[in-house]
mmCIF file of C-alpha atoms and ligand atoms in Angstrom:
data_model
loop_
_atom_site.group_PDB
_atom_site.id
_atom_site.type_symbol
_atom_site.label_atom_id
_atom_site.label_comp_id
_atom_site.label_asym_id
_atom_site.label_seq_id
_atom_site.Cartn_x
_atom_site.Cartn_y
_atom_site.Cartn_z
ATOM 1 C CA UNK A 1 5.597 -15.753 -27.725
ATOM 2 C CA UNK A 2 2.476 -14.600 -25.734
ATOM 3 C CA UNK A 3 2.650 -16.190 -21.884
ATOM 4 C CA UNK A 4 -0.231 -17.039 -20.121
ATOM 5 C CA UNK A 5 -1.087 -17.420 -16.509
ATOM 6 C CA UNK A 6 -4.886 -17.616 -14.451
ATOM 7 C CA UNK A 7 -6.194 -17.794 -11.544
ATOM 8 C CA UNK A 8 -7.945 -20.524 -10.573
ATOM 9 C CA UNK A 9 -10.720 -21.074 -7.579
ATOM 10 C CA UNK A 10 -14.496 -22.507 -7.005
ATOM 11 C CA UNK A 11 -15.978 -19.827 -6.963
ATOM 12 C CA UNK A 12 -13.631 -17.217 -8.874
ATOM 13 C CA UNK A 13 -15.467 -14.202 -9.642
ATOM 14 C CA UNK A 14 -14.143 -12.049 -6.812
ATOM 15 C CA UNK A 15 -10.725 -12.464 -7.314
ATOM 16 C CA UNK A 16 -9.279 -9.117 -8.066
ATOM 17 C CA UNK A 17 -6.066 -10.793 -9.409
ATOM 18 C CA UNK A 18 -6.328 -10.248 -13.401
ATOM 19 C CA UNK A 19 -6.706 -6.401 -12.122
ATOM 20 C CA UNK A 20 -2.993 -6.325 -10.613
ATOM 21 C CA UNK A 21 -1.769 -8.602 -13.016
ATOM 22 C CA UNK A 22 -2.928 -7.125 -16.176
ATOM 23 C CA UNK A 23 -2.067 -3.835 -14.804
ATOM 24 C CA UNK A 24 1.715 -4.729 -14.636
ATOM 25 C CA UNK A 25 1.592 -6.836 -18.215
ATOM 26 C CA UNK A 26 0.464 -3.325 -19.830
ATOM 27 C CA UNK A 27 3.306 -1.477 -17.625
ATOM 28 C CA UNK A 28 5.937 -3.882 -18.649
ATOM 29 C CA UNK A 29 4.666 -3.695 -22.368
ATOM 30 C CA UNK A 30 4.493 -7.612 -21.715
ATOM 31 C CA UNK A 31 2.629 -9.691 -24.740
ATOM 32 C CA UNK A 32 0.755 -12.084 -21.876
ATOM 33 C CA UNK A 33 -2.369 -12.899 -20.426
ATOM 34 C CA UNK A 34 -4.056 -13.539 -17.418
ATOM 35 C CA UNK A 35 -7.018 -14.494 -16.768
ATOM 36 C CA UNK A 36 -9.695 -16.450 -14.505
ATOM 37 C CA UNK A 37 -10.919 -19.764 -14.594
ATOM 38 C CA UNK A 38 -13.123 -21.525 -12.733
ATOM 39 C CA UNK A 39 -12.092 -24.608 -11.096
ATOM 40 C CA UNK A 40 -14.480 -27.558 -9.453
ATOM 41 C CA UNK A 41 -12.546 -29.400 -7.050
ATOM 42 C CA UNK A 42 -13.221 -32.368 -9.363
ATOM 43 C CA UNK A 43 -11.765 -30.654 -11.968
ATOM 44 C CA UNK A 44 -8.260 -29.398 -10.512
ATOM 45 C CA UNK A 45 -6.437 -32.607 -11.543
ATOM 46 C CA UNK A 46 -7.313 -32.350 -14.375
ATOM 47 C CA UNK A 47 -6.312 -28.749 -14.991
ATOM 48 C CA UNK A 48 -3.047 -29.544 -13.727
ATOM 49 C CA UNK A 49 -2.344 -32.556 -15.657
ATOM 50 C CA UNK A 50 -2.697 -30.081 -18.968
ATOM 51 C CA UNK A 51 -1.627 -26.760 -18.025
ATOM 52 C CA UNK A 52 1.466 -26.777 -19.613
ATOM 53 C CA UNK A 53 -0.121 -28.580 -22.710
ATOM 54 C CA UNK A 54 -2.405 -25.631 -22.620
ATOM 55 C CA UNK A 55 0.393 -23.110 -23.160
ATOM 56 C CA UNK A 56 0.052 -21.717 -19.412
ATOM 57 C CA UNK A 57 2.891 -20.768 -17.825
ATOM 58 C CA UNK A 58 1.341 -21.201 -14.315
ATOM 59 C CA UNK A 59 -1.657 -20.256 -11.759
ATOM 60 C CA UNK A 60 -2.126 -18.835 -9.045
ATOM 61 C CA UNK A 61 -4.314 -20.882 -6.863
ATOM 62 C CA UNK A 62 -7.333 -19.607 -4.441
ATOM 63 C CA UNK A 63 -9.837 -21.215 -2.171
ATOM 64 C CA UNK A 64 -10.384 -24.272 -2.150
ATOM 65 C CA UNK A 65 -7.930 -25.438 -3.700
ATOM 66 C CA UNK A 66 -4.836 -24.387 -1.541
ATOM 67 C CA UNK A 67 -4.093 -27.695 -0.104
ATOM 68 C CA UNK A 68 -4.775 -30.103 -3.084
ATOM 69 C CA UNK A 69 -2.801 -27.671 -5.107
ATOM 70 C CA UNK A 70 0.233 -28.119 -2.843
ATOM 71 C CA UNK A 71 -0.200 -32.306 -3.366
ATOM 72 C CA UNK A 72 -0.444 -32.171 -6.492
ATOM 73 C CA UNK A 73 2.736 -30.249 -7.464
ATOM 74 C CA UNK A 74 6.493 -30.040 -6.561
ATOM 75 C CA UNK A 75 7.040 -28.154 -3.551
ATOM 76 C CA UNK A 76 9.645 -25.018 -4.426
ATOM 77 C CA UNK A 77 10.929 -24.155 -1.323
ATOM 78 C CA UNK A 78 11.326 -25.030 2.711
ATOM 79 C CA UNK A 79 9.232 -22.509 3.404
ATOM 80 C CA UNK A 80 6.811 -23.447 1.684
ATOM 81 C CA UNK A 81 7.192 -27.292 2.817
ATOM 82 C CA UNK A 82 5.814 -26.292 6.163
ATOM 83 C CA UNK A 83 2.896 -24.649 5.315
ATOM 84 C CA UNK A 84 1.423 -27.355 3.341
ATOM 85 C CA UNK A 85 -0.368 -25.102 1.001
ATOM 86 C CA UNK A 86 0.822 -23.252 -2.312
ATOM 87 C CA UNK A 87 -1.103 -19.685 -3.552
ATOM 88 C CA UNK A 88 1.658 -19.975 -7.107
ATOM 89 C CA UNK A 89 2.380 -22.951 -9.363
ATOM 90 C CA UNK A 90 4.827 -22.231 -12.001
ATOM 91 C CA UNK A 91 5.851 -24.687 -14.931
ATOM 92 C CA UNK A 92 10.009 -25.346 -14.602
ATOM 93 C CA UNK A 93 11.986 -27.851 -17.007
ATOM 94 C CA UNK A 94 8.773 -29.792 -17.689
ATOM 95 C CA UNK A 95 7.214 -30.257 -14.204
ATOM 96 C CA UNK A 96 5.160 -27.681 -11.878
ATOM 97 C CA UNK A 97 6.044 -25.956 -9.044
ATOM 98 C CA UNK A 98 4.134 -24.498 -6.483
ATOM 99 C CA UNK A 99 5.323 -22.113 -3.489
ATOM 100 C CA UNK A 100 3.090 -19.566 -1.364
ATOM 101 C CA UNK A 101 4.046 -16.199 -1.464
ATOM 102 C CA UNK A 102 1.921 -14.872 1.184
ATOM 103 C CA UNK A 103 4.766 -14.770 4.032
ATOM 104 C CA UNK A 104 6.991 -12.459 1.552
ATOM 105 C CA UNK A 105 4.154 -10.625 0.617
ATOM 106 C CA UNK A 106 3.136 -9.714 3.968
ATOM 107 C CA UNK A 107 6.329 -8.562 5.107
ATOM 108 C CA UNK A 108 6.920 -6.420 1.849
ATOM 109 C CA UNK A 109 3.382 -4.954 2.397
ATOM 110 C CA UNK A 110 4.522 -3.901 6.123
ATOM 111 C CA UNK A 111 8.210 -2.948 4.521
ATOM 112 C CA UNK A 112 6.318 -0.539 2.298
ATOM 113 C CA UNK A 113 3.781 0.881 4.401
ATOM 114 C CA UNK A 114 5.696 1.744 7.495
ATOM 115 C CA UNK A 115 9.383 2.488 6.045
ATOM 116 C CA UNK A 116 12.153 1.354 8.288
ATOM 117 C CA UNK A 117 10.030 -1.732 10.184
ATOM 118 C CA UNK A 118 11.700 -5.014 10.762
ATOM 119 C CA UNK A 119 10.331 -8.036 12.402
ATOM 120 C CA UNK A 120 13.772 -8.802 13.972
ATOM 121 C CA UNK A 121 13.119 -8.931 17.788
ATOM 122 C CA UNK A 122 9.675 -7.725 17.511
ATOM 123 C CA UNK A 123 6.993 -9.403 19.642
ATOM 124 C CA UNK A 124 3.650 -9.788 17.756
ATOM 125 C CA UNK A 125 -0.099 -10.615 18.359
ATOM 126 C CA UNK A 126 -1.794 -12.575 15.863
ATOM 127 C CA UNK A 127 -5.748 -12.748 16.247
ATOM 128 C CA UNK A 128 -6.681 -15.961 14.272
ATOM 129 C CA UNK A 129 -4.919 -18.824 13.645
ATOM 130 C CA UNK A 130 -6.761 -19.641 10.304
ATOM 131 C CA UNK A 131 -5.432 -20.812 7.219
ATOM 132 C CA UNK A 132 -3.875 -17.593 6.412
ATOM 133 C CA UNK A 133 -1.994 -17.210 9.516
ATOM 134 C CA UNK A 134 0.328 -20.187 9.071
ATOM 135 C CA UNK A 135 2.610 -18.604 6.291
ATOM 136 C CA UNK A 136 2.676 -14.851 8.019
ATOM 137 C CA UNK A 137 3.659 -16.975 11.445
ATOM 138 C CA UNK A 138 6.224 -18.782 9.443
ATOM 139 C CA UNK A 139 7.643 -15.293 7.665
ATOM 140 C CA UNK A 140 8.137 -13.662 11.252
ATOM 141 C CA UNK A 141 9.834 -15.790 12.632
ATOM 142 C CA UNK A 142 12.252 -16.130 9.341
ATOM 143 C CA UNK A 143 12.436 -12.847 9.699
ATOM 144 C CA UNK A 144 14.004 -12.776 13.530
ATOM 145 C CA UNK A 145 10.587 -12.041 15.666
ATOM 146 C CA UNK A 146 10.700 -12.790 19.041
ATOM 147 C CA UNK A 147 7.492 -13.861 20.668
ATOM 148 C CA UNK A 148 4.277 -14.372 18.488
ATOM 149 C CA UNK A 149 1.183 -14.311 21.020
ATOM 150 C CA UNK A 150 -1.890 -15.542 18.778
ATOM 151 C CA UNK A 151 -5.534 -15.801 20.366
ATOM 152 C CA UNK A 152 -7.966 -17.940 18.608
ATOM 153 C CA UNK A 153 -11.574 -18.764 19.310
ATOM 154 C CA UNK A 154 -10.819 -22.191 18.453
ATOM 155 C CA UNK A 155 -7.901 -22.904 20.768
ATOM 156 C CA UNK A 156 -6.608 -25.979 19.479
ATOM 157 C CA UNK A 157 -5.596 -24.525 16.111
ATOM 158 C CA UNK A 158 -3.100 -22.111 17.554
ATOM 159 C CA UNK A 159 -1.657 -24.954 20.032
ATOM 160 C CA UNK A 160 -0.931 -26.526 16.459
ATOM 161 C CA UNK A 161 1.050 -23.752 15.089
ATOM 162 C CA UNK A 162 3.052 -23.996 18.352
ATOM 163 C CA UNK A 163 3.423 -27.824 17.304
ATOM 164 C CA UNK A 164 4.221 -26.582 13.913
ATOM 165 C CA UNK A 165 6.831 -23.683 14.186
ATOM 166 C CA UNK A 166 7.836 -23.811 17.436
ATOM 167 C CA UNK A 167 7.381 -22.318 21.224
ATOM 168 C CA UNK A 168 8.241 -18.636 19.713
ATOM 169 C CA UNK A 169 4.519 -19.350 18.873
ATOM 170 C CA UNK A 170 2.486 -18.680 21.888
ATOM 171 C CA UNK A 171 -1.409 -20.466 21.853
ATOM 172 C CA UNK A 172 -3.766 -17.688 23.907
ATOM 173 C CA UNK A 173 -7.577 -18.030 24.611
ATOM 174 C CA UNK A 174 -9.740 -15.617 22.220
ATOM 175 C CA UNK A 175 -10.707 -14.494 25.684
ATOM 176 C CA UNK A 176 -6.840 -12.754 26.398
ATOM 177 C CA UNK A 177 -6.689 -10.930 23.120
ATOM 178 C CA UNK A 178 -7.478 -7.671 24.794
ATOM 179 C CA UNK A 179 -5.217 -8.753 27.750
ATOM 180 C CA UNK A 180 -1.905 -9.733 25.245
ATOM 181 C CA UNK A 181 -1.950 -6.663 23.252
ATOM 182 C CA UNK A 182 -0.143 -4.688 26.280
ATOM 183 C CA UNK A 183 3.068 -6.866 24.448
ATOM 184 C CA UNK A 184 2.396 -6.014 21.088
ATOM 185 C CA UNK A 185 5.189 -4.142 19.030
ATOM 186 C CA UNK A 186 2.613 -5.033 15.746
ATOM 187 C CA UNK A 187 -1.040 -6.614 15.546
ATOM 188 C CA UNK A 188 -1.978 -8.630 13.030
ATOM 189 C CA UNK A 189 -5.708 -9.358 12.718
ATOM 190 C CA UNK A 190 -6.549 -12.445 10.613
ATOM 191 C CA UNK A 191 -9.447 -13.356 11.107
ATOM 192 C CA UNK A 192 -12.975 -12.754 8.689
ATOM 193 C CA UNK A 193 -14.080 -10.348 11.814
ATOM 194 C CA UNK A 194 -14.320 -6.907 10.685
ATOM 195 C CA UNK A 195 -14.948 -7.656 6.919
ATOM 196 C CA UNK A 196 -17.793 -6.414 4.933
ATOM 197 C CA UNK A 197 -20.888 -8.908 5.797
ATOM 198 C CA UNK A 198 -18.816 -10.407 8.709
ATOM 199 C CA UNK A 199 -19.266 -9.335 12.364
ATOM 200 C CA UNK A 200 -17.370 -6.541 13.734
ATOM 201 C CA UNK A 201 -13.826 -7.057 15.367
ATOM 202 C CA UNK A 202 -14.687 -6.506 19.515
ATOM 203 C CA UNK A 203 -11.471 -6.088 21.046
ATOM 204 C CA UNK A 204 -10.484 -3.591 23.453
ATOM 205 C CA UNK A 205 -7.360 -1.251 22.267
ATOM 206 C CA UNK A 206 -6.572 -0.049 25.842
ATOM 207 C CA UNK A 207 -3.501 -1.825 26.537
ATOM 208 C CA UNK A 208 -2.428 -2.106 23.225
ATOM 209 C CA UNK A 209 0.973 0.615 23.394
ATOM 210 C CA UNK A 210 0.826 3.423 21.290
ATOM 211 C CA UNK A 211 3.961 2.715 18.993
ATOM 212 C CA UNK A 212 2.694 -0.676 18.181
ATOM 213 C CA UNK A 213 2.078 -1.174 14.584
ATOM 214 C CA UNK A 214 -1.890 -2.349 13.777
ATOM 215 C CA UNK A 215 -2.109 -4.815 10.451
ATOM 216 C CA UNK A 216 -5.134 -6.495 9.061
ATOM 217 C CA UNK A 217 -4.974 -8.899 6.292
ATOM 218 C CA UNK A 218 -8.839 -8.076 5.442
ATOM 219 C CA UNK A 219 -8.742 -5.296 2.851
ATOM 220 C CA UNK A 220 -13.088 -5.091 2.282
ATOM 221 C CA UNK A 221 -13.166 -2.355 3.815
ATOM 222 C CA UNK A 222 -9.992 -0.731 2.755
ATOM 223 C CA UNK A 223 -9.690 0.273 6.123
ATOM 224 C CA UNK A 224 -11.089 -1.684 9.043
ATOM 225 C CA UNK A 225 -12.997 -0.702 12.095
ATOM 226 C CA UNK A 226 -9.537 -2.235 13.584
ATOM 227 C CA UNK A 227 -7.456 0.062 11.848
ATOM 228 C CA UNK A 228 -9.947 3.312 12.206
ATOM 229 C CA UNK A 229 -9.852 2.834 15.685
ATOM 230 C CA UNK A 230 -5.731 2.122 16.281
ATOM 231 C CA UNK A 231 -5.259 5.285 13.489
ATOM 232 C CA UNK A 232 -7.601 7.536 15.957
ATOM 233 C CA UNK A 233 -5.599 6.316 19.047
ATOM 234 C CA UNK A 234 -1.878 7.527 17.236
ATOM 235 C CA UNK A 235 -1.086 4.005 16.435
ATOM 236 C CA UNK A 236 0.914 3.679 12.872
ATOM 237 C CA UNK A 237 -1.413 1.114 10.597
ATOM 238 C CA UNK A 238 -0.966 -0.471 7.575
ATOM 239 C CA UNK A 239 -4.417 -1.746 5.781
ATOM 240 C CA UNK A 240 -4.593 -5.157 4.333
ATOM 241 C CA UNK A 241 -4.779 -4.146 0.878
ATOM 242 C CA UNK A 242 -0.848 -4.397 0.425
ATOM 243 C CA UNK A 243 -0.478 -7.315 1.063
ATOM 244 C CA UNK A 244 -2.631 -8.703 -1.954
ATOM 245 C CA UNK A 245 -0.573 -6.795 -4.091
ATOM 246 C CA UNK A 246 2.610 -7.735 -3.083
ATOM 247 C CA UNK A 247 1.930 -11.461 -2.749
ATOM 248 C CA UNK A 248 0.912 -11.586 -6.602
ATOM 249 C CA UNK A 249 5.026 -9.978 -7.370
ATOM 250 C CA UNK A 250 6.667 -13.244 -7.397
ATOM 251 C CA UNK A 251 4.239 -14.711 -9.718
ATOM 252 C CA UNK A 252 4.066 -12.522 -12.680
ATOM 253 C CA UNK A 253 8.378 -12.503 -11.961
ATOM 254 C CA UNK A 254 8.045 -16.641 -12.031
ATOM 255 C CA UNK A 255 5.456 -16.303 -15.583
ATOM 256 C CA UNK A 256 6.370 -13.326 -17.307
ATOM 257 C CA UNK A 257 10.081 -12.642 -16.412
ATOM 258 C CA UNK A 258 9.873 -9.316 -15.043
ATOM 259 C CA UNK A 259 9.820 -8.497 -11.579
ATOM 260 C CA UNK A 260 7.199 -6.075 -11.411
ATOM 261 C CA UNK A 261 6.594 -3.025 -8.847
ATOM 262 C CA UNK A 262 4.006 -2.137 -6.226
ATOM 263 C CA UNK A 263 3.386 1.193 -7.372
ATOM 264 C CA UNK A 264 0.938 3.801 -6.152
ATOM 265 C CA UNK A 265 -0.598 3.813 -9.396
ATOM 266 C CA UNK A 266 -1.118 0.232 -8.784
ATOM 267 C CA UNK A 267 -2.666 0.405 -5.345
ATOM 268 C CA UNK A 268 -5.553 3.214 -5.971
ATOM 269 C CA UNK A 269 -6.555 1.214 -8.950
ATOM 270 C CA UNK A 270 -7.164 -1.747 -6.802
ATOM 271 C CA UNK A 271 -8.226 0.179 -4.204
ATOM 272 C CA UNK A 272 -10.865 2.368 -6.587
ATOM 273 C CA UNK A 273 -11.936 -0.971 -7.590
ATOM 274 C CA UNK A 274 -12.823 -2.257 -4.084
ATOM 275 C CA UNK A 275 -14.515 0.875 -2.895
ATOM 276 C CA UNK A 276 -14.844 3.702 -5.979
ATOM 277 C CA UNK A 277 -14.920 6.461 -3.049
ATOM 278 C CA UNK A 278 -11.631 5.663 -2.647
ATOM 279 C CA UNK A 279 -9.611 8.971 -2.141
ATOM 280 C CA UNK A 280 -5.509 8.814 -1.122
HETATM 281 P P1 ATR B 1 -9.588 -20.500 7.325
HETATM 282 O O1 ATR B 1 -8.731 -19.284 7.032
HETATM 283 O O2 ATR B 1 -8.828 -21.593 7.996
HETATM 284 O O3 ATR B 1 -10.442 -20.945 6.189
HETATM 285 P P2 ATR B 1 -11.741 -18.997 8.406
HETATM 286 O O4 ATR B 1 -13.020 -19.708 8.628
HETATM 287 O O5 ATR B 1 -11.616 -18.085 7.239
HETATM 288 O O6 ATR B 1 -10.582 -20.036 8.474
HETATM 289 O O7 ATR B 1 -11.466 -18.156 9.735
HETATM 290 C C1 ATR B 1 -10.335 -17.380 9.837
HETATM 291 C C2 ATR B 1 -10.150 -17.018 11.277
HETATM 292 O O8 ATR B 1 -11.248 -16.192 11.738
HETATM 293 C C3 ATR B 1 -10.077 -18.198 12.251
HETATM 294 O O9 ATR B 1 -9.056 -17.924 13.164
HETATM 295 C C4 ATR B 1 -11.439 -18.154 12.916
HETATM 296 O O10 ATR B 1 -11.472 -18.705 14.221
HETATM 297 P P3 ATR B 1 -11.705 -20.294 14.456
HETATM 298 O O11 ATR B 1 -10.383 -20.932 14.188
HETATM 299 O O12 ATR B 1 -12.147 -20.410 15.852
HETATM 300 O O13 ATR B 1 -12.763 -20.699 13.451
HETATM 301 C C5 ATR B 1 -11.670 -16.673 12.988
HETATM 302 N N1 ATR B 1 -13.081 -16.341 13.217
HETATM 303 C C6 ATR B 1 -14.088 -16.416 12.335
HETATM 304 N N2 ATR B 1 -15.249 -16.003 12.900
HETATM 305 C C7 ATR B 1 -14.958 -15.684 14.198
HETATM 306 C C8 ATR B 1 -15.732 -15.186 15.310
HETATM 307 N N3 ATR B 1 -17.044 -14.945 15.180
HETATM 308 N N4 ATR B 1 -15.087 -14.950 16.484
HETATM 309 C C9 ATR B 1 -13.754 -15.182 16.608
HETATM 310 N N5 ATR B 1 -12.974 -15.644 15.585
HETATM 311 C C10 ATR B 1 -13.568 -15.893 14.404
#
């Protein structure tokens, strides 16, 4: 029987998804599919109310349809229950499932990239407190880190991921970022600053210690102005890039059955596909 699977999002086009995915269905000699589909907002109900009639065995689900996605489908897991959004939805004894698999992904990315880290008793600083930092706050602090210091232009939204996980989660002006790096053991940019067409990350690297580990979830560039600058200073980075490859793993295990690998293979064709300079 040939699975199926898709990503779905409004617009879709960018999503480099059926790249990783049908990378690993070739690997695995896998008789499958994946592809993408565009989905209106209008139109999401709908594609859920027939995706298993449809012969998928799930999505994975982009912007803007995070949030709906998680209300419209069983939640899978705690973890999951508290971030209120699901990137995976996977058909199970005749309902759907969804879960978010960006937490795990994260931490595998960081796992990979700089052998030997653990978040156990770490103390991280988290600039942006955006949609995608609710589920890499929630996988440090499953994972044992101590203090998470996160500076966001719009205050209020970290104050609510204090609400949310807990007073391990410290709210910070945008203005301190600089200031709060001097307790960073790893740095986790999350916000759009710093991507291609965005404006550039400002922020000071002078206090930031030179062990401390320097993470951004933006992978366009490959490597950001954030990361060039922490590499030329000695600091150990790890680009953003690994992270979208390890948070599609659990999916195509959930679809296809096979849990597949993060391979170097894997990662230059992604990466040759975001910028064909790409060298390793
Ligand atoms: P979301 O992920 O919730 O959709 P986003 O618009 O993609 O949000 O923005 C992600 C993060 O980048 C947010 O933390 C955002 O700060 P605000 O919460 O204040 O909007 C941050 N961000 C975007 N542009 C910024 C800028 N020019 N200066 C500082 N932070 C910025």
């Amino acid at each position: 029987m040939t699975r199926k699977a898709c990503v779905i999002g409004w617009p879709i086009s960018h999503s480099r998804s059926p790249l990783i995915h049908g990378y690993w269905l070739k690997r695995y000699g896998i008789a499958g599919s994946y592809e993408r589909l565009p989905v209106k907002p209008e139109e999401l109900s709908a594609f859920f109310s027939s995706l298993m009639a449809n012969g998928l065995a799930g999505c994975n689900v982009t912007l803007p349809h995070k949030e709906a996605a998680f209300r419209a489908v069983r939640t899978a897991d705690a973890a999951t229950a508290r971030l209120s959004v699901v990137n995976t939805v996977f058909a199970r004894d005749g309902e759907l499932w969804g879960t978010s698999t960006d937490g795990e992904g994260f931490l595998a990315s960081l796992a990979a990239g700089h052998p030997g880290w653990r978040a156990a008793g770490q103390s991280v600083v988290i600039l942006g407190a955006g949609g995608a930092t609710r589920a890499l706050v929630g996988a440090l602090l499953d994972a044992g880190a101590g203090r998470i210091f996160i500076a966001n232009r719009t205050r209020a939204k970290a104050e609510e991921l204090k609400r949310d996980f807990g007073c391990r989660a410290e709210p910070h002006d945008w203005a301190e970022a600089s200031d709060l790096l001097r307790h960073a053991d790893l740095v986790i940019n999350t916000t759009s600053l710093g991507m291609t067409g965005q404006p550039a990350l400002e922020i000071d690297l002078g206090n930031l210690p030179n062990t401390a580990l320097v993470t951004d979830i933006v992978y366009t560039p490959l490597e950001t102005d954030l990361l060039k600058r922490a590499e030329a200073r000695g600091n150990p980075i790890v680009p953003g890039l690994g992270m979208l490859l390890h948070q599609a793993v659990r999916g195509f295990e959930l679809w296809f059955g096979t849990r597949p690998e993060v391979t170097d293979d894997l990662y230059d064709l992604v990466a040759r596909d975001i910028d064909p300079g790409y060298r390793r």
